[in-house]
C-alpha positions as a Markdown table, in Angstrom:
| # | Residue | x | y | z |
|---|---|---|---|---|
| 1 | Met | -16.6 | 16.2 | 14.4 |
| 2 | Ala | -14.1 | 18.2 | 12.4 |
| 3 | Glu | -16.8 | 19.5 | 10.1 |
| 4 | Asn | -18.0 | 21.8 | 12.9 |
| 5 | Tyr | -14.7 | 23.6 | 13.1 |
| 6 | Ser | -13.0 | 25.9 | 10.5 |
| 7 | Leu | -9.4 | 24.9 | 9.6 |
| 8 | Asp | -8.4 | 28.5 | 10.4 |
| 9 | Gly | -9.8 | 28.1 | 13.9 |
| 10 | Leu | -8.1 | 24.8 | 14.4 |
| 11 | Leu | -4.8 | 26.4 | 13.3 |
| 12 | Glu | -5.3 | 29.3 | 15.7 |
| 13 | Ser | -5.9 | 26.9 | 18.6 |
| 14 | Ala | -2.7 | 25.0 | 17.7 |
| 15 | Val | -0.7 | 28.2 | 17.5 |
| 16 | Glu | -2.1 | 29.3 | 20.9 |
| 17 | Ala | -1.2 | 26.0 | 22.5 |
| 18 | Ala | 2.3 | 25.9 | 20.9 |
| 19 | Lys | 3.1 | 29.4 | 22.2 |
| 20 | Lys | 2.0 | 28.6 | 25.7 |
| 21 | Ala | 4.2 | 25.5 | 25.7 |
| 22 | Gly | 7.0 | 27.5 | 24.1 |
| 23 | Ala | 6.9 | 30.0 | 27.0 |
| 24 | Ile | 7.6 | 27.1 | 29.4 |
| 25 | Ile | 10.5 | 25.9 | 27.2 |
| 26 | Gln | 11.9 | 29.4 | 27.0 |
| 27 | Ser | 11.6 | 30.0 | 30.7 |
| 28 | Gly | 13.5 | 26.8 | 31.5 |
| 29 | Phe | 16.0 | 26.9 | 28.7 |
| 30 | Tyr | 19.0 | 28.3 | 30.7 |
| 31 | Asp | 18.1 | 26.7 | 34.0 |
| 32 | Thr | 19.5 | 23.4 | 35.4 |
| 33 | Lys | 17.3 | 20.6 | 34.1 |
| 34 | Arg | 16.1 | 17.4 | 35.9 |
| 35 | Val | 16.8 | 14.7 | 33.3 |
| 36 | Glu | 15.5 | 11.2 | 33.0 |
| 37 | His | 16.6 | 8.5 | 30.6 |
| 38 | Lys | 14.3 | 6.7 | 28.2 |
| 39 | Gly | 17.3 | 4.9 | 26.9 |
| 40 | Leu | 21.1 | 5.1 | 26.8 |
| 41 | Val | 21.1 | 8.5 | 25.2 |
| 42 | Asp | 17.3 | 9.2 | 24.8 |
| 43 | Leu | 16.3 | 11.9 | 27.4 |
| 44 | Val | 13.1 | 13.3 | 28.8 |
| 45 | Thr | 12.8 | 16.3 | 31.2 |
| 46 | Glu | 10.0 | 17.7 | 33.4 |
| 47 | Thr | 9.6 | 20.4 | 30.7 |
| 48 | Asp | 8.6 | 17.8 | 28.1 |
| 49 | Lys | 5.9 | 16.4 | 30.4 |
| 50 | Ala | 4.6 | 19.8 | 31.5 |
| 51 | Cys | 4.4 | 21.1 | 27.9 |
| 52 | Glu | 2.5 | 18.0 | 26.7 |
| 53 | Glu | 0.0 | 18.3 | 29.6 |
| 54 | Leu | -0.5 | 22.0 | 28.9 |
| 55 | Ile | -1.1 | 21.4 | 25.1 |
| 56 | Phe | -3.5 | 18.5 | 25.7 |
| 57 | Asn | -5.5 | 20.4 | 28.3 |
| 58 | Ser | -5.7 | 23.4 | 26.1 |
| 59 | Leu | -6.9 | 21.5 | 23.0 |
| 60 | Lys | -9.2 | 19.1 | 24.9 |
| 61 | Lys | -11.2 | 22.0 | 26.3 |
| 62 | Gln | -11.9 | 23.2 | 22.8 |
| 63 | Tyr | -12.2 | 19.9 | 21.1 |
| 64 | Pro | -13.3 | 17.3 | 23.6 |
| 65 | Asn | -14.3 | 14.7 | 21.0 |
| 66 | His | -11.0 | 14.7 | 19.2 |
| 67 | Lys | -8.3 | 12.1 | 19.7 |
| 68 | Phe | -4.8 | 12.8 | 21.1 |
| 69 | Ile | -1.4 | 11.2 | 20.5 |
| 70 | Gly | 1.6 | 12.5 | 22.4 |
| 71 | Glu | 5.2 | 11.5 | 22.8 |
| 72 | Glu | 5.3 | 11.4 | 26.6 |
| 73 | Thr | 1.8 | 9.8 | 27.0 |
| 74 | Thr | 2.9 | 7.1 | 24.5 |
| 75 | Ala | 6.1 | 6.5 | 26.5 |
| 76 | Ser | 4.1 | 6.1 | 29.7 |
| 77 | Tyr | 0.9 | 4.3 | 28.6 |
| 78 | Gly | 1.7 | 2.7 | 25.2 |
| 79 | Ala | 0.9 | 3.5 | 21.6 |
| 80 | Thr | -2.5 | 4.9 | 20.5 |
| 81 | Glu | -3.7 | 3.7 | 17.1 |
| 82 | Leu | -4.1 | 6.5 | 14.5 |
| 83 | Thr | -7.7 | 6.4 | 13.2 |
| 84 | Asp | -9.8 | 8.5 | 10.8 |
| 85 | Glu | -11.0 | 10.6 | 13.7 |
| 86 | Pro | -9.6 | 14.1 | 14.0 |
| 87 | Thr | -6.4 | 13.5 | 16.0 |
| 88 | Trp | -3.9 | 15.9 | 17.5 |
| 89 | Ile | -0.4 | 14.5 | 17.3 |
| 90 | Val | 2.0 | 16.3 | 19.6 |
| 91 | Asp | 5.7 | 16.4 | 20.3 |
| 92 | Pro | 5.9 | 18.8 | 23.3 |
| 93 | Leu | 9.6 | 19.3 | 23.0 |
| 94 | Asp | 11.4 | 18.0 | 20.0 |
| 95 | Gly | 15.1 | 18.3 | 20.5 |
| 96 | Thr | 15.2 | 17.4 | 24.2 |
| 97 | Thr | 18.9 | 16.7 | 24.1 |
| 98 | Asn | 19.4 | 20.1 | 22.6 |
| 99 | Phe | 17.3 | 21.6 | 25.4 |
| 100 | Val | 19.4 | 19.8 | 28.0 |
| 101 | His | 22.6 | 21.2 | 26.5 |
| 102 | Gly | 21.3 | 24.7 | 25.8 |
| 103 | Phe | 21.6 | 24.2 | 22.0 |
| 104 | Pro | 18.8 | 26.4 | 20.6 |
| 105 | Phe | 17.3 | 24.0 | 18.0 |
| 106 | Val | 14.2 | 22.9 | 20.1 |
| 107 | Cys | 10.6 | 23.2 | 19.2 |
| 108 | Val | 7.0 | 22.3 | 19.9 |
| 109 | Ser | 5.3 | 20.3 | 17.2 |
| 110 | Ile | 1.5 | 20.1 | 16.9 |
| 111 | Gly | -0.1 | 18.3 | 14.0 |
| 112 | Leu | -3.8 | 17.5 | 13.3 |
| 113 | Thr | -4.8 | 14.6 | 11.1 |
| 114 | Ile | -8.3 | 14.1 | 9.7 |
| 115 | Gly | -8.9 | 10.8 | 8.0 |
| 116 | Lys | -5.3 | 10.0 | 8.8 |
| 117 | Ile | -4.2 | 12.9 | 6.5 |
| 118 | Pro | -2.1 | 15.7 | 8.0 |
| 119 | Thr | -4.3 | 18.8 | 7.8 |
| 120 | Val | -3.0 | 21.4 | 10.2 |
| 121 | Gly | 0.6 | 21.8 | 11.3 |
| 122 | Val | 2.5 | 24.1 | 13.7 |
| 123 | Val | 6.2 | 23.9 | 14.6 |
| 124 | Tyr | 7.4 | 26.6 | 17.1 |
| 125 | Asn | 11.0 | 27.3 | 18.1 |
| 126 | Pro | 10.6 | 29.6 | 21.1 |
| 127 | Ile | 14.3 | 30.2 | 21.5 |
| 128 | Met | 14.7 | 31.6 | 17.9 |
| 129 | Asp | 11.1 | 32.9 | 17.9 |
| 130 | Glu | 10.2 | 31.1 | 14.7 |
| 131 | Ile | 6.7 | 29.6 | 14.1 |
| 132 | Phe | 6.1 | 27.5 | 11.0 |
| 133 | Thr | 2.4 | 26.9 | 10.1 |
| 134 | Ala | 0.4 | 25.2 | 7.4 |
| 135 | Ile | -3.2 | 24.2 | 6.5 |
| 136 | Arg | -3.6 | 21.6 | 3.9 |
| 137 | Gly | -4.1 | 23.3 | 0.5 |
| 138 | Ser | -3.3 | 26.8 | 1.8 |
| 139 | Gly | 0.5 | 27.0 | 1.7 |
| 140 | Ala | 3.2 | 27.2 | 4.4 |
| 141 | Phe | 4.3 | 30.1 | 6.4 |
| 142 | Leu | 7.1 | 31.3 | 8.7 |
| 143 | Asn | 6.1 | 34.0 | 11.2 |
| 144 | Gly | 3.1 | 34.7 | 8.9 |
| 145 | Lys | 5.1 | 35.1 | 5.7 |
| 146 | Pro | 4.8 | 32.5 | 2.8 |
| 147 | Ile | 7.8 | 30.1 | 2.4 |
| 148 | Lys | 8.9 | 27.8 | -0.4 |
| 149 | Ser | 11.4 | 25.0 | -0.6 |
| 150 | Ser | 14.7 | 25.7 | -2.3 |
| 151 | Ser | 15.4 | 25.9 | -6.0 |
| 152 | Gln | 18.6 | 23.7 | -5.9 |
| 153 | Thr | 18.6 | 21.3 | -8.9 |
| 154 | Glu | 21.9 | 19.4 | -8.3 |
| 155 | Leu | 22.8 | 17.0 | -5.6 |
| 156 | Val | 26.4 | 18.2 | -5.5 |
| 157 | Gly | 25.1 | 21.7 | -4.4 |
| 158 | Ala | 22.6 | 20.3 | -1.9 |
| 159 | Leu | 22.7 | 20.7 | 1.9 |
| 160 | Leu | 21.7 | 17.4 | 3.5 |
| 161 | Ala | 20.4 | 16.9 | 7.0 |
| 162 | Thr | 20.0 | 13.6 | 9.0 |
| 163 | Glu | 20.2 | 12.4 | 12.5 |
| 164 | Ala | 22.3 | 9.8 | 14.4 |
| 165 | Gly | 19.3 | 8.5 | 16.3 |
| 166 | Thr | 19.4 | 7.1 | 19.9 |
| 167 | Lys | 20.5 | 3.5 | 19.3 |
| 168 | Arg | 24.1 | 2.8 | 20.0 |
| 169 | Asp | 24.5 | -0.9 | 19.0 |
| 170 | Lys | 27.3 | -1.5 | 16.5 |
| 171 | Ser | 25.2 | -2.8 | 13.7 |
| 172 | Thr | 22.9 | 0.2 | 13.7 |
| 173 | Leu | 25.8 | 2.7 | 14.0 |
| 174 | Asp | 27.7 | 1.0 | 11.2 |
| 175 | Ala | 24.7 | 1.1 | 8.9 |
| 176 | Ser | 24.0 | 4.8 | 9.6 |
| 177 | Thr | 27.6 | 6.0 | 9.3 |
| 178 | Asn | 28.2 | 3.9 | 6.2 |
| 179 | Gln | 25.2 | 5.5 | 4.6 |
| 180 | Ile | 26.3 | 9.0 | 5.6 |
| 181 | Asn | 29.8 | 8.3 | 4.3 |
| 182 | Ser | 28.4 | 7.3 | 0.9 |
| 183 | Leu | 26.1 | 10.3 | 0.7 |
| 184 | Leu | 28.8 | 12.8 | 1.6 |
| 185 | Phe | 30.5 | 12.0 | -1.8 |
| 186 | Lys | 27.4 | 13.3 | -3.5 |
| 187 | Val | 26.2 | 16.4 | -1.7 |
| 188 | Arg | 27.7 | 19.7 | -0.6 |
| 189 | Ser | 27.6 | 19.1 | 3.1 |
| 190 | Leu | 25.8 | 17.5 | 6.0 |
| 191 | Arg | 24.0 | 18.9 | 9.1 |
| 192 | Met | 22.6 | 17.2 | 12.3 |
| 193 | Ser | 20.4 | 19.7 | 14.1 |
| 194 | Gly | 18.9 | 17.3 | 16.6 |
| 195 | Ser | 15.2 | 18.0 | 15.7 |
| 196 | Cys | 13.3 | 16.1 | 13.1 |
| 197 | Ala | 10.5 | 18.6 | 13.1 |
| 198 | Leu | 12.9 | 21.5 | 12.5 |
| 199 | Asn | 14.8 | 19.6 | 9.8 |
| 200 | Leu | 11.5 | 19.3 | 7.9 |
| 201 | Cys | 10.9 | 23.0 | 8.4 |
| 202 | Gly | 14.4 | 23.6 | 7.1 |
| 203 | Ile | 13.3 | 21.9 | 3.9 |
| 204 | Ala | 10.1 | 23.9 | 3.8 |
| 205 | Cys | 11.9 | 27.3 | 4.0 |
| 206 | Gly | 14.8 | 26.5 | 1.8 |
| 207 | Arg | 17.6 | 26.3 | 4.4 |
| 208 | Leu | 18.0 | 22.6 | 3.7 |
| 209 | Asp | 17.6 | 20.8 | 0.4 |
| 210 | Leu | 17.5 | 17.2 | 1.5 |
| 211 | Phe | 16.6 | 15.3 | 4.8 |
| 212 | Tyr | 16.2 | 11.7 | 5.8 |
| 213 | Glu | 15.8 | 10.0 | 9.2 |
| 214 | Ile | 15.1 | 6.3 | 10.0 |
| 215 | Gly | 14.0 | 5.1 | 13.4 |
| 216 | Phe | 12.9 | 8.4 | 15.0 |
| 217 | Gly | 10.5 | 8.4 | 17.9 |
| 218 | Gly | 7.1 | 8.4 | 16.3 |
| 219 | Ser | 4.4 | 10.2 | 14.3 |
| 220 | Trp | 4.7 | 13.2 | 16.6 |
| 221 | Asp | 8.1 | 14.0 | 15.1 |
| 222 | Val | 6.7 | 14.4 | 11.6 |
| 223 | Ala | 2.9 | 15.1 | 11.7 |
| 224 | Ala | 3.3 | 18.8 | 11.5 |
| 225 | Gly | 6.5 | 19.1 | 9.6 |
| 226 | Ala | 5.5 | 16.8 | 6.8 |
| 227 | Leu | 2.5 | 19.0 | 6.0 |
| 228 | Ile | 4.6 | 22.1 | 6.2 |
| 229 | Val | 7.1 | 20.7 | 3.6 |
| 230 | Thr | 4.4 | 19.7 | 1.1 |
| 231 | Glu | 2.6 | 23.0 | 1.5 |
| 232 | Ala | 5.9 | 24.8 | 0.8 |
| 233 | Gly | 6.2 | 22.9 | -2.5 |
| 234 | Gly | 8.6 | 20.1 | -1.3 |
| 235 | His | 8.3 | 16.4 | -1.3 |
| 236 | Val | 7.9 | 14.0 | 1.7 |
| 237 | Phe | 8.4 | 10.2 | 1.1 |
| 238 | Asp | 9.8 | 7.0 | 2.5 |
| 239 | Pro | 13.6 | 6.8 | 2.1 |
| 240 | Ser | 13.1 | 3.7 | -0.1 |
| 241 | Gly | 11.1 | 5.9 | -2.5 |
| 242 | Ala | 7.8 | 4.5 | -1.4 |
| 243 | Glu | 4.9 | 6.6 | -0.3 |
| 244 | Phe | 5.4 | 8.3 | 3.1 |
| 245 | Asp | 3.7 | 6.6 | 6.0 |
| 246 | Leu | 3.1 | 8.8 | 9.0 |
| 247 | Thr | 3.3 | 5.8 | 11.4 |
| 248 | Cys | 6.4 | 3.9 | 10.3 |
| 249 | Gln | 9.3 | 6.0 | 11.7 |
| 250 | Arg | 10.9 | 6.6 | 8.3 |
| 251 | Val | 11.0 | 9.9 | 6.5 |
| 252 | Ala | 12.8 | 11.6 | 3.7 |
| 253 | Ala | 12.1 | 15.1 | 2.3 |
| 254 | Ser | 13.5 | 17.2 | -0.6 |
| 255 | Asn | 12.7 | 20.3 | -2.5 |
| 256 | Ala | 10.7 | 20.2 | -5.7 |
| 257 | Phe | 13.6 | 19.2 | -7.9 |
| 258 | Leu | 15.8 | 16.6 | -6.1 |
| 259 | Lys | 13.4 | 13.9 | -5.1 |
| 260 | Asp | 14.3 | 11.3 | -7.8 |
| 261 | Ala | 18.1 | 11.9 | -7.5 |
| 262 | Phe | 17.9 | 11.7 | -3.7 |
| 263 | Ile | 16.0 | 8.4 | -3.8 |
| 264 | Lys | 18.6 | 7.0 | -6.1 |
| 265 | Ala | 21.4 | 8.2 | -3.9 |
| 266 | Leu | 19.7 | 6.7 | -0.8 |
| 267 | Gln | 19.2 | 3.4 | -2.5 |
| 268 | Glu | 22.8 | 3.3 | -3.6 |
| 269 | Ser | 24.0 | 4.1 | -0.1 |
| 270 | Ser | 21.9 | 1.7 | 1.9 |
């Protein structure tokens, strides 16, 4: 059980696994990729699969009694229920489309939940050599240095991030673009980086002030990043304003000051 392991040791194991997977991503980043389609624009590569296998094998050797949830195994074998057991939740390559196009916003995301609560988080971008880490109750760090969310207090000065998602039906696109159109009247500017995990880390280190995404892949996109945001002093919540649910494919995040104003803007734009 988790009580037999120190949280520092669990973090060290996650960092080690993330760096091993990151080396695979880095080595293949500029090569021609073999790409498969999970949907019209939703992609998966051999690198995604190789990284997930490496991470799972590395962690299972050390923690054979822990549970595991991964993006690629879920795609192949179906969803695994999140329980109270210590559970590693892994996105082996968040930003696969970026990876395919050689756009450097890609990362490995490894989160550990205990009692369904995010407890350890690692997000590693091997192309930019940035590793975000957090342990519940111990702060958030970028390459070992403490980070904090931004001090922006007005929506009009805020940098907002979101994503277009992978659905291309007219009703979904109309809803998302109409919401973006409404929000652009209220914020400074908008970014779409192509990585949910890195968008959350952007909130944590103050590069971004606001972020929301609806309909992303699954808990592997947010398990690590949500913890990193909260440990950096930011807020993570449902875009409706309700409490954040790790399993429901809806997330919003803000710095310490803009949560209420952002929820109001999201409600008015939906």
